[in-house]
Tab-separated table of C-alpha atoms in Angstrom:
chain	number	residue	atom	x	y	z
A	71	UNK	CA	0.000	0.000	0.000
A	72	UNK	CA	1.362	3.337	-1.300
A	73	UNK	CA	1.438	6.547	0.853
A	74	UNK	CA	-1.076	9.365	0.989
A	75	UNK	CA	0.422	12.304	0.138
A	76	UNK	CA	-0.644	16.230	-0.463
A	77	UNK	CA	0.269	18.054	-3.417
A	78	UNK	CA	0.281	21.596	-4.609
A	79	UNK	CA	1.960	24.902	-5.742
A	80	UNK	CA	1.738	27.179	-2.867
A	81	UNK	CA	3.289	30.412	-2.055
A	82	UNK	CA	5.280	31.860	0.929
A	83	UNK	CA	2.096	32.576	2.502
A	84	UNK	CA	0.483	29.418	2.107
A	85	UNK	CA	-1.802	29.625	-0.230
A	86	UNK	CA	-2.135	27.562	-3.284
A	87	UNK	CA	-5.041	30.153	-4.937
A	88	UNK	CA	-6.721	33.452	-4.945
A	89	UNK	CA	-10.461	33.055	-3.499
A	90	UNK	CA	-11.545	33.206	-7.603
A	91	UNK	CA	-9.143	30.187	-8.480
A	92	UNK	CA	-7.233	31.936	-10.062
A	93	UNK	CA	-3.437	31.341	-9.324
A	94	UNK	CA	-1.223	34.528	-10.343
A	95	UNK	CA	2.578	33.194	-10.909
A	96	UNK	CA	2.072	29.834	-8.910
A	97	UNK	CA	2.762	27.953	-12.204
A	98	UNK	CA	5.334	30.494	-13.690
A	99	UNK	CA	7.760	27.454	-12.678
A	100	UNK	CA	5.528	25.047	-15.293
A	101	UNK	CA	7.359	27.061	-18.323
A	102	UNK	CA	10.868	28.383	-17.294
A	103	UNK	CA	13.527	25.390	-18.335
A	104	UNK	CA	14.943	23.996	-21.023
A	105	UNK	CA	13.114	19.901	-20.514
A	106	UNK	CA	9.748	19.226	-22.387
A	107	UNK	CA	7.285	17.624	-19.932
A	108	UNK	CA	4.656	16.163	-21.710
A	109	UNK	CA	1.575	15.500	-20.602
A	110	UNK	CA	-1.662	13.181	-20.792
A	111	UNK	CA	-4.941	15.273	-21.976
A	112	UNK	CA	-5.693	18.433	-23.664
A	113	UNK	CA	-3.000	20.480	-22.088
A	114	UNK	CA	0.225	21.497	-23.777
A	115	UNK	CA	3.943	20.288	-22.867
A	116	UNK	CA	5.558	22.332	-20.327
A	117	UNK	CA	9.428	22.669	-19.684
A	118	UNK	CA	11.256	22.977	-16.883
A	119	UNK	CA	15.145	22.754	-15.439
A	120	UNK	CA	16.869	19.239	-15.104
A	121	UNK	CA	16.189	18.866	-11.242
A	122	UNK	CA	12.388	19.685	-11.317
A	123	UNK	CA	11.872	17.625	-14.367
A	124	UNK	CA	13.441	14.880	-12.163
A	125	UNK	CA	11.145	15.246	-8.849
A	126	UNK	CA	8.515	15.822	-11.293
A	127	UNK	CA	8.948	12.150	-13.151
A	128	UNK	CA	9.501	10.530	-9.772
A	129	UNK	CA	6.356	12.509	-8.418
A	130	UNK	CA	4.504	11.025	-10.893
A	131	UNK	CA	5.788	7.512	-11.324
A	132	UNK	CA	4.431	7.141	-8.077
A	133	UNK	CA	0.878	7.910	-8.465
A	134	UNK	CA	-1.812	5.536	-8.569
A	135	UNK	CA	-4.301	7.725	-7.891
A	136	UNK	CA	-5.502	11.561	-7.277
A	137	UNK	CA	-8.262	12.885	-4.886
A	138	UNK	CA	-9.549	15.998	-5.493
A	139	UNK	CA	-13.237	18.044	-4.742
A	140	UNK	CA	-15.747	19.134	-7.006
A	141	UNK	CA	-14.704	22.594	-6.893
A	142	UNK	CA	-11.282	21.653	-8.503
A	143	UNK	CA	-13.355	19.392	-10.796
A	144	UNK	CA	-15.836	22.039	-11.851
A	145	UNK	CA	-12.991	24.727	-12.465
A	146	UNK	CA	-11.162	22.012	-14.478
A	147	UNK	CA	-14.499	20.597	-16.264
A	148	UNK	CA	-12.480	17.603	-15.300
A	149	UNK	CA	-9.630	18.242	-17.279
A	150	UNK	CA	-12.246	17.242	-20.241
A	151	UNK	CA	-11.748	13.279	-18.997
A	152	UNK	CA	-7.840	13.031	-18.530
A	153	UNK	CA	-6.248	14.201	-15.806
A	154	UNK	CA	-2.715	15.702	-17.200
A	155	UNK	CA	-0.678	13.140	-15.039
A	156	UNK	CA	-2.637	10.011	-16.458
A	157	UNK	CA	-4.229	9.045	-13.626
A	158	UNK	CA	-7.210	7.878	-12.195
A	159	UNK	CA	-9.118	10.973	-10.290
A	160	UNK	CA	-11.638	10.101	-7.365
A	161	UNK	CA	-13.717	13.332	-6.848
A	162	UNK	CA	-15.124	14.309	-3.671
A	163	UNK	CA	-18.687	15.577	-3.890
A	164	UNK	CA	-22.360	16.015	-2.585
A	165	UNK	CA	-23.722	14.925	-5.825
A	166	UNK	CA	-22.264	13.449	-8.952
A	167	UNK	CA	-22.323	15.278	-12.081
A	168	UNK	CA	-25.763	14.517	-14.432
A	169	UNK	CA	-24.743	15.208	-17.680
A	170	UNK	CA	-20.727	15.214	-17.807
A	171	UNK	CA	-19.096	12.825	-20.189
A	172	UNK	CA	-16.063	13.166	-21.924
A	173	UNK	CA	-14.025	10.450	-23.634
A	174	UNK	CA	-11.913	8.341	-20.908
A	175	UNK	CA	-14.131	9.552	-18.120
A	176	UNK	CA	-14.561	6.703	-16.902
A	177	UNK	CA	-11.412	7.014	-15.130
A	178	UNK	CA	-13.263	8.918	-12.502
A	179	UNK	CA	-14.860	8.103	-10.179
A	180	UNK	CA	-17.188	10.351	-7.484
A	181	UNK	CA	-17.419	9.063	-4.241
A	182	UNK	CA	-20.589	11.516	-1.607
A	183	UNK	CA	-19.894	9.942	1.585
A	184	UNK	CA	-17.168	11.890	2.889
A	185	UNK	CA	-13.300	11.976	2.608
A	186	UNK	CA	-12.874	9.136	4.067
A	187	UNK	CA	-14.765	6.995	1.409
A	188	UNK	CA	-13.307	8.997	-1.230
A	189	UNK	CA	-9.507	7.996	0.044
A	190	UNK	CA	-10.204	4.412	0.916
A	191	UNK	CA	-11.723	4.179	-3.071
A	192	UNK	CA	-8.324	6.083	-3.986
A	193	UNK	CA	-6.014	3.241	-2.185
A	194	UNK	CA	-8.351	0.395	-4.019
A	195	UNK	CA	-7.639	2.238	-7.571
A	196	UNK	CA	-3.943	2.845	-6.223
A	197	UNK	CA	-2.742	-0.242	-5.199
A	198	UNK	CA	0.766	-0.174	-4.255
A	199	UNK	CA	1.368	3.172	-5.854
A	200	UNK	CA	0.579	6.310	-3.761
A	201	UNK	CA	-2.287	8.590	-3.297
A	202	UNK	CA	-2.232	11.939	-3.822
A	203	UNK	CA	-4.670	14.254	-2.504
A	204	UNK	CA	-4.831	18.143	-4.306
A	205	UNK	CA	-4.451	20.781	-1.804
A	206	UNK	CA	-7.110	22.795	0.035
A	207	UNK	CA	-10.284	21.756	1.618
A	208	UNK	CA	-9.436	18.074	0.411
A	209	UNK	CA	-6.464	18.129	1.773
A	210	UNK	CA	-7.359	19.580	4.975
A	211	UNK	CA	-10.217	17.623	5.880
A	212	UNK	CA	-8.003	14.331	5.085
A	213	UNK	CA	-4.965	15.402	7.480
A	214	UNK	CA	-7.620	16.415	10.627
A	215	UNK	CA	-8.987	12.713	9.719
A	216	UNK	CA	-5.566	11.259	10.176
A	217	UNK	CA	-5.281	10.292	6.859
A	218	UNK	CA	-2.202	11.932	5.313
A	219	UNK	CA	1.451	10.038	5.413
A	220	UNK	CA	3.715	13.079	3.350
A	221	UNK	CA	3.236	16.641	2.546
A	222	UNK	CA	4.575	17.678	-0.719
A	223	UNK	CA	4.630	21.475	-1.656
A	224	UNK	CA	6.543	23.422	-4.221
A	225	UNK	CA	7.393	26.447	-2.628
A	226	UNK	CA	7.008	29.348	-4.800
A	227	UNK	CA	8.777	32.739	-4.053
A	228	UNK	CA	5.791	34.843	-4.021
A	229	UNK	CA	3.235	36.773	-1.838
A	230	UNK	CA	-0.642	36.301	-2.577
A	231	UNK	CA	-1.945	38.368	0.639
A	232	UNK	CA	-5.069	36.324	0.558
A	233	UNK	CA	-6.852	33.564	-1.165
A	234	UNK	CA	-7.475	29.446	-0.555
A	235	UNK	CA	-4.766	28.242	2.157
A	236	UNK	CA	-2.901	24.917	1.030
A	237	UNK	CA	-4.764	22.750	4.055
A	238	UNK	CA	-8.039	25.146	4.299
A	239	UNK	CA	-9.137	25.120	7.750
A	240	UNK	CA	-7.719	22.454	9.177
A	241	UNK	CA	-6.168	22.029	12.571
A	242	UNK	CA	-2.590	22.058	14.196
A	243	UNK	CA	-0.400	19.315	12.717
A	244	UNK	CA	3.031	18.627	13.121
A	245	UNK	CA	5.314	17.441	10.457
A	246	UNK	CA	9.120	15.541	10.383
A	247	UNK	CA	12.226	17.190	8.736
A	248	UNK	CA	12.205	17.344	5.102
A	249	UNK	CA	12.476	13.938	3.338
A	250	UNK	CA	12.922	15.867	-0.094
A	251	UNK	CA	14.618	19.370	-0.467
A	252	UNK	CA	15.141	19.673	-4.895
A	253	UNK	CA	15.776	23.247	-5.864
A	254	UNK	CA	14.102	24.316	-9.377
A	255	UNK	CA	14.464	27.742	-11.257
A	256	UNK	CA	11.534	29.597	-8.841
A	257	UNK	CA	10.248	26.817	-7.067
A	258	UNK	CA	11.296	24.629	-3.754
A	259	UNK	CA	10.266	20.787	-4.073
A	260	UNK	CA	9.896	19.834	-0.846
A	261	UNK	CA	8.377	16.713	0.673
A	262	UNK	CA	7.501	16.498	4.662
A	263	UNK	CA	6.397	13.395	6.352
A	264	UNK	CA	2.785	13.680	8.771
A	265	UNK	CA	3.829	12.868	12.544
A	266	UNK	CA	1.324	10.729	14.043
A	267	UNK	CA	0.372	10.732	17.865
């Protein structure tokens, strides 16, 4: 059984999006280096230096599954049906979409009964490969539930004054050293194991 790990782009102040979803320069480290990262879906290659292209292959090697909540979903439309890492997304949600289809949708799958559910239905998907969860209100109600193993940010060297905070409104947690400390051009790939107890 893989780990359970958060992911996201977040800035010096924490926060991995303006309250509109909107994300300013959070990504500027997406398109400043010299290797081609392709990727599955609609969206274009990006390129970035040697050492993030490196965390980034491992990163995503290791997926088996992504967790994620219907506002991400909606913003995305769901990525039109193929998440850019290839992977199998398990949405979070009140109520299942009625009328959204797009080709290879059916690798996702929308779980209502809390995140819980919705991780435990990531792991089956997963297998041995890890979860990851996207930042946020996912992210925080799945660390105050005990769920999370590693917390993986790439640090970005800006200041958003406001917007959606990389664990929402979660509670006090305390976290290991650094397992994973990969400078990029712009960006800080760090990874941080969850203490328990």
């Amino acid at each position: 059984m893989g780990n359970v790990i958060a992911n996201a782009s977040m800035s010096l102040d924490g926060f991995v999006a303006f309250e509109d979803d909107t994300i300013g320069d959070l990504f500027e480290w997406y398109d400043n280096g010299e290797v081609e990262i392709v990727t599955e879906g609609e969206l274009p290659p990006f390129h970035v230096t040697p050492a993030s292209a490196d965390y980034w292959r491992s990163w995503v090697d290791s997926i088996g599954a992504l967790v994620v909540g219907r506002e991400l979903f909606d913003v995305t439309d769901g990525w039109h049906g193929k998440h850019p890492i290839g992977t199998p997304v398990v949405v979070l949600t009140h109520e299942p979409p009625l009328d959204w289809s797009y080709p290879g949708s059916e690798d996702f799958h929308f779980v209502t009964e809390g995140i819980v559910a919705a991780v435990t239905r990531a792991k089956e998907i997963a297998g041995d490969r890890d979860v990851a969860l996207a930042a946020g209100t996912i992210a925080g109600q799945a660390l105050d539930a005990g769920l999370v193993d590693e917390v993986a940010i790439d640090l970005v060297p800006v200041v958003m004054g406001s917007g959606k905070r990389y664990f929402g409104d979660a509670g006090p947690a305390r976290l290991g050293d650094p397992t994973a400390v990969v400078q990029g051009r712009r960006v800080l790939h760090l990874r941080y194991p969850v203490e328990r107890g």
